[in-house]
Short mmCIF file of C-alpha atoms in Angstrom, two decimals:
data_model
loop_
_atom_site.label_atom_id
_atom_site.label_comp_id
_atom_site.label_asym_id
_atom_site.label_seq_id
_atom_site.Cartn_x
_atom_site.Cartn_y
_atom_site.Cartn_z
CA UNK A 1 -37.25 -37.26 -4.03
CA UNK A 2 -37.63 -33.57 -3.57
CA UNK A 3 -40.02 -31.40 -5.80
CA UNK A 4 -37.91 -29.15 -7.79
CA UNK A 5 -39.09 -25.63 -8.45
CA UNK A 6 -37.39 -23.13 -10.62
CA UNK A 7 -38.02 -19.74 -10.68
CA UNK A 8 -36.96 -17.76 -13.87
CA UNK A 9 -35.91 -14.00 -12.88
CA UNK A 10 -35.22 -12.49 -10.10
CA UNK A 11 -36.86 -9.13 -10.16
CA UNK A 12 -39.38 -7.73 -8.42
CA UNK A 13 -41.93 -10.71 -9.00
CA UNK A 14 -39.17 -13.61 -8.97
CA UNK A 15 -37.15 -12.65 -6.03
CA UNK A 16 -39.98 -11.97 -3.66
CA UNK A 17 -42.01 -15.44 -4.85
CA UNK A 18 -38.70 -17.39 -4.49
CA UNK A 19 -38.36 -15.99 -0.74
CA UNK A 20 -42.33 -16.64 -0.26
CA UNK A 21 -41.98 -20.32 -1.52
CA UNK A 22 -38.77 -20.66 0.97
CA UNK A 23 -40.60 -19.10 3.71
CA UNK A 24 -43.59 -21.44 3.53
CA UNK A 25 -42.35 -25.06 2.05
CA UNK A 26 -40.28 -27.56 3.53
CA UNK A 27 -36.72 -27.82 2.63
CA UNK A 28 -37.04 -31.70 3.03
CA UNK A 29 -39.62 -31.89 0.14
CA UNK A 30 -38.81 -29.29 -2.04
CA UNK A 31 -35.58 -27.71 -4.03
CA UNK A 32 -36.04 -24.14 -4.92
CA UNK A 33 -33.46 -22.64 -7.74
CA UNK A 34 -33.57 -19.04 -9.24
CA UNK A 35 -31.90 -18.33 -12.20
CA UNK A 36 -30.99 -14.83 -13.01
CA UNK A 37 -28.61 -13.11 -15.62
CA UNK A 38 -26.94 -10.59 -12.99
CA UNK A 39 -25.78 -11.26 -9.54
CA UNK A 40 -27.64 -8.30 -7.96
CA UNK A 41 -31.36 -7.28 -7.33
CA UNK A 42 -31.91 -4.18 -9.57
CA UNK A 43 -34.42 -2.01 -8.60
CA UNK A 44 -35.91 -1.32 -11.88
CA UNK A 45 -38.25 1.54 -11.05
CA UNK A 46 -34.90 3.53 -9.80
CA UNK A 47 -33.24 3.17 -12.90
CA UNK A 48 -33.88 6.48 -14.31
CA UNK A 49 -32.20 7.98 -11.18
CA UNK A 50 -29.04 5.59 -11.90
CA UNK A 51 -29.11 7.06 -15.28
CA UNK A 52 -28.84 10.90 -14.32
CA UNK A 53 -26.03 9.82 -11.88
CA UNK A 54 -27.36 9.05 -8.68
CA UNK A 55 -25.56 6.69 -6.57
CA UNK A 56 -27.87 3.57 -5.66
CA UNK A 57 -26.77 0.42 -4.07
CA UNK A 58 -27.29 -2.68 -5.36
CA UNK A 59 -28.06 -5.88 -3.18
CA UNK A 60 -26.19 -9.12 -4.12
CA UNK A 61 -28.54 -12.12 -4.77
CA UNK A 62 -26.09 -14.19 -3.15
CA UNK A 63 -26.45 -12.10 0.12
CA UNK A 64 -30.63 -11.88 -0.57
CA UNK A 65 -30.75 -15.64 -0.37
CA UNK A 66 -28.02 -16.50 2.14
CA UNK A 67 -29.45 -18.97 4.74
CA UNK A 68 -32.77 -19.37 3.12
CA UNK A 69 -32.35 -22.31 1.19
CA UNK A 70 -32.91 -20.86 -2.28
CA UNK A 71 -30.03 -21.94 -4.67
CA UNK A 72 -29.01 -19.41 -7.09
CA UNK A 73 -27.89 -19.98 -10.62
CA UNK A 74 -26.30 -16.78 -12.41
CA UNK A 75 -27.20 -17.64 -15.98
CA UNK A 76 -29.15 -16.31 -18.89
CA UNK A 77 -32.19 -18.23 -19.84
CA UNK A 78 -31.72 -19.18 -23.76
CA UNK A 79 -34.93 -21.70 -23.93
CA UNK A 80 -37.74 -23.43 -22.11
CA UNK A 81 -39.21 -26.98 -23.03
CA UNK A 82 -42.24 -27.06 -21.12
CA UNK A 83 -42.97 -30.52 -22.38
CA UNK A 84 -39.25 -32.28 -21.19
CA UNK A 85 -39.78 -29.56 -18.24
CA UNK A 86 -36.47 -28.59 -18.82
CA UNK A 87 -34.97 -24.99 -18.98
CA UNK A 88 -31.72 -24.24 -20.92
CA UNK A 89 -29.16 -21.63 -19.61
CA UNK A 90 -25.91 -20.12 -20.34
CA UNK A 91 -23.43 -18.41 -18.03
CA UNK A 92 -19.89 -18.31 -16.85
CA UNK A 93 -19.86 -22.28 -16.23
CA UNK A 94 -21.18 -22.73 -20.14
CA UNK A 95 -24.11 -24.12 -21.26
CA UNK A 96 -26.46 -26.01 -19.20
CA UNK A 97 -29.95 -27.64 -18.60
CA UNK A 98 -32.16 -27.53 -15.53
CA UNK A 99 -35.27 -29.51 -14.89
CA UNK A 100 -38.23 -28.63 -13.07
CA UNK A 101 -41.40 -30.39 -11.48
CA UNK A 102 -42.77 -26.75 -11.19
CA UNK A 103 -41.73 -23.62 -13.29
CA UNK A 104 -42.41 -19.78 -12.22
CA UNK A 105 -41.79 -17.78 -15.13
CA UNK A 106 -40.88 -14.30 -14.07
CA UNK A 107 -38.15 -13.01 -16.75
CA UNK A 108 -40.11 -9.55 -16.79
CA UNK A 109 -40.07 -7.33 -19.94
CA UNK A 110 -37.48 -4.77 -21.76
CA UNK A 111 -37.91 -1.83 -24.03
CA UNK A 112 -40.36 -1.98 -27.01
CA UNK A 113 -38.56 -0.57 -30.33
CA UNK A 114 -42.00 -0.88 -32.50
CA UNK A 115 -40.05 -1.29 -35.43
CA UNK A 116 -39.20 2.26 -35.27
CA UNK A 117 -35.99 3.04 -37.59
CA UNK A 118 -32.64 3.78 -35.46
CA UNK A 119 -34.13 3.08 -32.24
CA UNK A 120 -31.89 0.05 -31.50
CA UNK A 121 -28.44 1.90 -33.14
CA UNK A 122 -29.23 5.53 -31.48
CA UNK A 123 -31.89 5.34 -28.59
CA UNK A 124 -30.98 4.84 -24.90
CA UNK A 125 -33.34 3.16 -22.39
CA UNK A 126 -33.93 2.54 -18.63
CA UNK A 127 -35.19 -0.81 -18.58
CA UNK A 128 -32.11 -2.68 -17.52
CA UNK A 129 -29.27 -1.79 -15.30
CA UNK A 130 -26.74 -2.18 -18.49
CA UNK A 131 -28.79 -0.02 -20.49
CA UNK A 132 -29.17 2.78 -17.67
CA UNK A 133 -25.24 2.85 -17.07
CA UNK A 134 -24.94 3.15 -20.91
CA UNK A 135 -27.02 6.14 -20.73
CA UNK A 136 -25.44 7.67 -17.36
CA UNK A 137 -22.06 7.69 -19.23
CA UNK A 138 -23.64 9.42 -22.37
CA UNK A 139 -25.33 11.88 -20.32
CA UNK A 140 -22.39 12.65 -18.09
CA UNK A 141 -20.49 13.53 -21.18
CA UNK A 142 -22.91 16.33 -22.14
CA UNK A 143 -21.93 19.71 -21.32
CA UNK A 144 -24.27 22.75 -20.55
CA UNK A 145 -27.03 23.26 -23.33
CA UNK A 146 -26.93 19.40 -24.13
CA UNK A 147 -30.67 18.24 -25.52
CA UNK A 148 -32.41 15.38 -24.24
CA UNK A 149 -35.46 13.86 -25.70
CA UNK A 150 -37.60 11.31 -23.86
CA UNK A 151 -40.07 9.32 -26.14
CA UNK A 152 -43.41 8.25 -24.25
CA UNK A 153 -46.04 9.97 -22.29
CA UNK A 154 -46.35 7.04 -19.64
CA UNK A 155 -45.08 6.40 -16.27
CA UNK A 156 -41.35 5.56 -17.20
CA UNK A 157 -41.41 8.73 -19.67
CA UNK A 158 -42.52 11.11 -17.17
CA UNK A 159 -40.37 10.04 -14.58
CA UNK A 160 -37.21 9.55 -16.46
CA UNK A 161 -38.02 13.56 -18.08
CA UNK A 162 -38.66 14.98 -14.52
CA UNK A 163 -35.80 13.30 -12.68
CA UNK A 164 -33.35 14.33 -15.71
CA UNK A 165 -34.55 18.02 -15.63
CA UNK A 166 -34.52 18.18 -11.84
CA UNK A 167 -30.98 16.67 -11.45
CA UNK A 168 -29.48 18.48 -14.43
CA UNK A 169 -30.83 22.00 -15.27
CA UNK A 170 -27.55 22.54 -17.40
CA UNK A 171 -29.70 20.22 -19.74
CA UNK A 172 -32.14 20.91 -22.40
CA UNK A 173 -35.17 18.42 -21.63
CA UNK A 174 -37.89 17.44 -23.99
CA UNK A 175 -40.67 14.78 -24.18
CA UNK A 176 -42.50 13.52 -27.25
CA UNK A 177 -46.26 12.25 -26.39
CA UNK A 178 -48.39 10.55 -28.97
CA UNK A 179 -51.55 12.31 -27.34
CA UNK A 180 -52.13 14.83 -24.73
CA UNK A 181 -50.04 14.67 -21.57
CA UNK A 182 -51.47 13.21 -18.64
CA UNK A 183 -54.57 12.89 -20.32
CA UNK A 184 -55.43 9.91 -18.56
CA UNK A 185 -55.27 11.80 -15.07
CA UNK A 186 -57.81 13.59 -13.33
CA UNK A 187 -58.07 17.40 -14.23
CA UNK A 188 -56.51 18.15 -11.12
CA UNK A 189 -53.64 15.93 -11.48
CA UNK A 190 -53.02 16.68 -14.56
CA UNK A 191 -52.79 20.16 -14.04
CA UNK A 192 -50.07 19.44 -11.29
CA UNK A 193 -48.24 17.45 -13.62
CA UNK A 194 -48.14 20.38 -16.15
CA UNK A 195 -47.25 22.56 -13.67
CA UNK A 196 -44.46 20.59 -12.53
CA UNK A 197 -43.06 20.53 -16.25
CA UNK A 198 -43.28 24.15 -16.54
CA UNK A 199 -41.28 24.60 -13.09
CA UNK A 200 -38.58 22.12 -14.41
CA UNK A 201 -38.48 23.49 -17.94
CA UNK A 202 -39.39 20.63 -19.65
CA UNK A 203 -40.43 21.07 -23.45
CA UNK A 204 -43.35 19.00 -24.59
CA UNK A 205 -44.41 17.96 -27.86
CA UNK A 206 -47.87 16.72 -27.89
CA UNK A 207 -49.62 14.86 -30.42
CA UNK A 208 -46.25 13.68 -31.89
CA UNK A 209 -45.02 10.32 -33.05
CA UNK A 210 -41.47 9.67 -33.42
CA UNK A 211 -40.71 8.21 -36.81
CA UNK A 212 -37.29 7.59 -36.70
CA UNK A 213 -34.24 8.23 -34.44
CA UNK A 214 -30.90 9.50 -35.78
CA UNK A 215 -27.59 10.67 -33.81
CA UNK A 216 -28.64 14.08 -32.94
CA UNK A 217 -32.02 14.10 -33.73
CA UNK A 218 -35.75 12.33 -34.12
CA UNK A 219 -37.80 12.53 -36.97
CA UNK A 220 -41.02 13.22 -35.94
CA UNK A 221 -44.72 13.28 -37.30
CA UNK A 222 -47.49 15.33 -36.20
CA UNK A 223 -47.65 18.88 -35.03
CA UNK A 224 -43.67 19.12 -33.79
CA UNK A 225 -42.58 19.33 -37.28
CA UNK A 226 -39.83 17.39 -39.46
CA UNK A 227 -37.48 16.80 -36.41
CA UNK A 228 -36.51 17.53 -32.80
CA UNK A 229 -33.05 18.12 -31.95
CA UNK A 230 -31.63 15.60 -29.82
CA UNK A 231 -27.96 14.74 -28.38
CA UNK A 232 -29.75 12.01 -26.53
CA UNK A 233 -32.74 10.19 -27.07
CA UNK A 234 -34.40 8.12 -24.25
CA UNK A 235 -36.80 5.75 -25.45
CA UNK A 236 -39.49 4.92 -23.25
CA UNK A 237 -42.36 4.15 -25.47
CA UNK A 238 -43.77 0.82 -23.91
CA UNK A 239 -42.36 -2.60 -23.00
CA UNK A 240 -41.94 -5.95 -24.70
CA UNK A 241 -41.39 -9.54 -23.47
CA UNK A 242 -38.70 -11.84 -24.24
CA UNK A 243 -39.78 -14.36 -27.20
CA UNK A 244 -38.73 -17.41 -25.22
CA UNK A 245 -42.06 -18.26 -24.10
CA UNK A 246 -43.82 -18.27 -27.40
CA UNK A 247 -40.85 -20.18 -28.52
CA UNK A 248 -41.36 -22.68 -26.08
CA UNK A 249 -44.59 -23.69 -27.20
CA UNK A 250 -46.52 -22.03 -24.26
CA UNK A 251 -49.59 -20.89 -25.36
CA UNK A 252 -49.17 -16.85 -25.52
CA UNK A 253 -51.45 -13.87 -26.18
CA UNK A 254 -50.31 -11.17 -29.35
CA UNK A 255 -48.14 -9.55 -26.53
CA UNK A 256 -46.00 -12.57 -26.43
CA UNK A 257 -47.28 -12.93 -22.42
CA UNK A 258 -48.03 -16.32 -21.16
CA UNK A 259 -51.69 -16.79 -21.02
CA UNK A 260 -52.53 -17.71 -17.68
CA UNK A 261 -56.16 -18.72 -15.55
CA UNK A 262 -57.13 -16.92 -12.47
CA UNK A 263 -54.38 -18.59 -10.31
CA UNK A 264 -51.43 -17.64 -12.63
CA UNK A 265 -51.20 -20.98 -14.03
CA UNK A 266 -50.44 -21.63 -17.67
CA UNK A 267 -53.63 -22.63 -19.40
CA UNK A 268 -51.47 -24.72 -21.83
CA UNK A 269 -49.05 -26.40 -19.35
CA UNK A 270 -49.99 -26.93 -15.62
CA UNK A 271 -46.52 -27.20 -14.57
CA UNK A 272 -45.88 -23.80 -15.39
CA UNK A 273 -47.01 -20.38 -13.51
CA UNK A 274 -46.10 -16.82 -14.75
CA UNK A 275 -45.92 -13.72 -12.89
CA UNK A 276 -45.12 -9.87 -13.62
CA UNK A 277 -44.95 -8.35 -16.88
CA UNK A 278 -44.64 -11.76 -18.87
CA UNK A 279 -48.06 -12.93 -17.39
CA UNK A 280 -50.98 -12.15 -19.36
CA UNK A 281 -53.61 -11.88 -16.55
CA UNK A 282 -56.78 -10.85 -16.32
CA UNK A 283 -57.77 -8.51 -13.64
CA UNK A 284 -61.04 -8.08 -11.99
CA UNK A 285 -61.99 -5.73 -14.14
CA UNK A 286 -61.96 -8.17 -16.97
CA UNK A 287 -59.23 -6.36 -18.83
CA UNK A 288 -55.56 -7.67 -19.03
CA UNK A 289 -53.29 -6.01 -15.80
CA UNK A 290 -50.78 -3.65 -17.12
CA UNK A 291 -47.22 -4.20 -17.20
CA UNK A 292 -46.37 -2.39 -13.80
CA UNK A 293 -44.44 -3.04 -10.33
CA UNK A 294 -48.22 -3.08 -9.01
CA UNK A 295 -49.04 -6.13 -11.15
CA UNK A 296 -46.17 -7.72 -10.44
CA UNK A 297 -46.77 -7.87 -6.68
CA UNK A 298 -50.37 -9.33 -7.28
CA UNK A 299 -49.39 -11.78 -9.71
CA UNK A 300 -46.52 -13.28 -7.87
CA UNK A 301 -48.56 -13.25 -4.61
CA UNK A 302 -51.17 -15.36 -6.40
CA UNK A 303 -48.80 -17.79 -8.24
CA UNK A 304 -46.85 -18.55 -4.89
CA UNK A 305 -50.08 -18.97 -3.03
CA UNK A 306 -51.31 -21.25 -5.96
CA UNK A 307 -48.33 -23.44 -6.04
CA UNK A 308 -48.25 -23.85 -2.12
CA UNK A 309 -51.63 -24.68 -1.88
CA UNK A 310 -51.57 -27.40 -4.93
CA UNK A 311 -48.46 -28.87 -3.59
CA UNK A 312 -49.88 -29.40 -0.17
CA UNK A 313 -53.27 -30.24 -1.16
CA UNK A 314 -54.93 -27.15 0.25
CA UNK A 315 -57.59 -25.18 -1.43
CA UNK A 316 -56.08 -22.33 -3.90
CA UNK A 317 -56.86 -19.03 -2.20
CA UNK A 318 -57.89 -16.11 -4.55
CA UNK A 319 -55.73 -12.90 -4.38
CA UNK A 320 -57.36 -10.00 -5.46
CA UNK A 321 -56.27 -8.49 -8.95
CA UNK A 322 -57.31 -4.93 -8.65
CA UNK A 323 -55.23 -1.99 -9.98
CA UNK A 324 -55.78 0.59 -7.42
CA UNK A 325 -53.87 3.44 -9.20
CA UNK A 326 -50.48 5.05 -10.45
CA UNK A 327 -48.01 6.49 -8.57
CA UNK A 328 -45.57 8.79 -10.63
CA UNK A 329 -42.16 10.68 -9.15
CA UNK A 330 -41.82 14.33 -10.49
CA UNK A 331 -38.19 14.55 -9.19
CA UNK A 332 -37.05 13.87 -5.69
CA UNK A 333 -39.53 16.48 -3.96
CA UNK A 334 -42.57 15.90 -5.93
CA UNK A 335 -45.05 12.83 -7.11
CA UNK A 336 -48.63 12.19 -8.11
CA UNK A 337 -50.80 9.62 -6.59
CA UNK A 338 -53.61 8.97 -8.78
CA UNK A 339 -56.18 6.38 -7.49
CA UNK A 340 -58.35 4.76 -10.21
CA UNK A 341 -62.10 3.37 -10.37
CA UNK A 342 -62.88 -0.52 -11.25
CA UNK A 343 -62.34 0.23 -14.80
CA UNK A 344 -58.99 2.13 -14.30
CA UNK A 345 -60.35 5.15 -15.11
CA UNK A 346 -58.88 7.86 -12.80
CA UNK A 347 -60.88 9.28 -10.06
CA UNK A 348 -61.12 12.80 -9.32
CA UNK A 349 -59.26 12.61 -5.96
CA UNK A 350 -55.38 12.77 -6.14
CA UNK A 351 -52.36 13.08 -3.65
CA UNK A 352 -49.77 15.21 -5.13
CA UNK A 353 -46.41 16.96 -3.91
CA UNK A 354 -43.77 16.48 -1.21
CA UNK A 355 -46.28 14.20 0.84
CA UNK A 356 -46.72 11.99 -2.62
CA UNK A 357 -43.17 12.08 -2.97
CA UNK A 358 -42.31 10.76 0.39
CA UNK A 359 -45.09 8.12 0.14
CA UNK A 360 -43.41 7.06 -3.05
CA UNK A 361 -39.84 6.76 -1.42
CA UNK A 362 -41.55 4.48 1.48
CA UNK A 363 -43.02 2.16 -1.35
CA UNK A 364 -39.56 1.90 -2.83
CA UNK A 365 -37.82 1.45 0.22
CA UNK A 366 -40.43 -1.01 1.48
CA UNK A 367 -40.20 -3.00 -1.94
CA UNK A 368 -36.29 -3.12 -1.46
CA UNK A 369 -36.71 -4.09 2.21
CA UNK A 370 -38.76 -7.00 1.20
CA UNK A 371 -36.63 -8.30 -1.24
CA UNK A 372 -33.86 -8.39 0.89
CA UNK A 373 -35.30 -10.27 3.37
CA UNK A 374 -37.28 -12.84 1.45
CA UNK A 375 -37.93 -15.20 4.44
CA UNK A 376 -38.73 -12.50 7.24
CA UNK A 377 -41.56 -14.11 9.67
CA UNK A 378 -40.33 -17.44 8.85
CA UNK A 379 -42.85 -19.90 10.47
CA UNK A 380 -41.25 -22.50 12.72
CA UNK A 381 -43.22 -25.22 11.18
CA UNK A 382 -43.01 -25.30 7.16
CA UNK A 383 -45.87 -27.06 5.15
CA UNK A 384 -44.93 -30.23 3.82
CA UNK A 385 -45.93 -31.55 0.40
CA UNK A 386 -48.93 -33.80 -0.26
CA UNK A 387 -47.64 -36.29 -2.64
CA UNK A 388 -44.18 -36.82 -4.14
CA UNK A 389 -43.51 -35.72 -8.01
CA UNK A 390 -44.49 -37.28 -10.55
CA UNK A 391 -41.47 -37.19 -12.97
CA UNK A 392 -43.13 -39.38 -15.81
CA UNK A 393 -44.80 -36.35 -17.18
CA UNK A 394 -48.04 -35.60 -15.10
CA UNK A 395 -48.56 -32.69 -12.54
CA UNK A 396 -48.22 -33.17 -8.68
CA UNK A 397 -51.85 -31.89 -8.13
CA UNK A 398 -54.45 -31.09 -10.53
#
């Protein structure tokens, strides 16, 4: 009787975790299934590049997992029943149900509308490939002098505004920030950021909250005045997780993220682990890890290490959960790498310019290569399970 491991989501966290599990667990004892709504691995950190018209190659998940023993189920997750240990899915083959003994929940996040009127109807975003392609089509139809407003001064907003301004200098690009642009950066890095915005001709509306979005403008509060013209509004004012976890009965935080212990195990259901944006994980500084690719890497490594250790009767290793810094692209030829301390406060040192841009490019290429080669370095001997799965309701290991 094989132990059934189901991984929900094949983003940065889920795809890497599935490969790691396949690399280290014996196929004689385990059956690993990945559920994903689309057939490709989507490099979310590059979607602003896709939206502005750059050509990106997408890796087929069938090719990624070929020869690894990982089963791929192309379907959308519609529900989770942690008491029955089943996942409800729907896809081209219709509705179905998958049973599991261990579940790794890695469904990620999507754009957060925050209840702002008009965002769902009129705004665009870069949190998914379909939404990025929709934005790409709209931007392609904008002629010279077209206006684009990016809402949100976080990493996604900054990268989107600078990428658009560099790739399409014929457009008028603006960014609306609730506070001061780059306020969380060190003084030197903040100055570098502002110089990049000035060089690219991006208008910044600081201390400006967007209260509504309309087809050709955004209604603004604060110092920007009653409205900001925008043929296209790109919403990047935060992320939200899917309500599936909360609806399932798993214990979740106010954010809807699954509350996990230090090993990424659900505090309410020990057969469920979470990784990536959907995990409410406390870092070494005592604060929740931010939704980011870096956090996805940390949490998926801890989750897979814990799953493997518990299934094979080993001591669960502790993976560091420390956020080291922010790496921000400012177009293709400029970037900022800002180190932070244990309290996530920016250190005085930062790296900027072409060197930082090359480093960011290397990080992205490395992450993509790792996903494309999920069982690289596969050991000759894979670890056997310590016990058979208990399908009467108890977990395999405490």
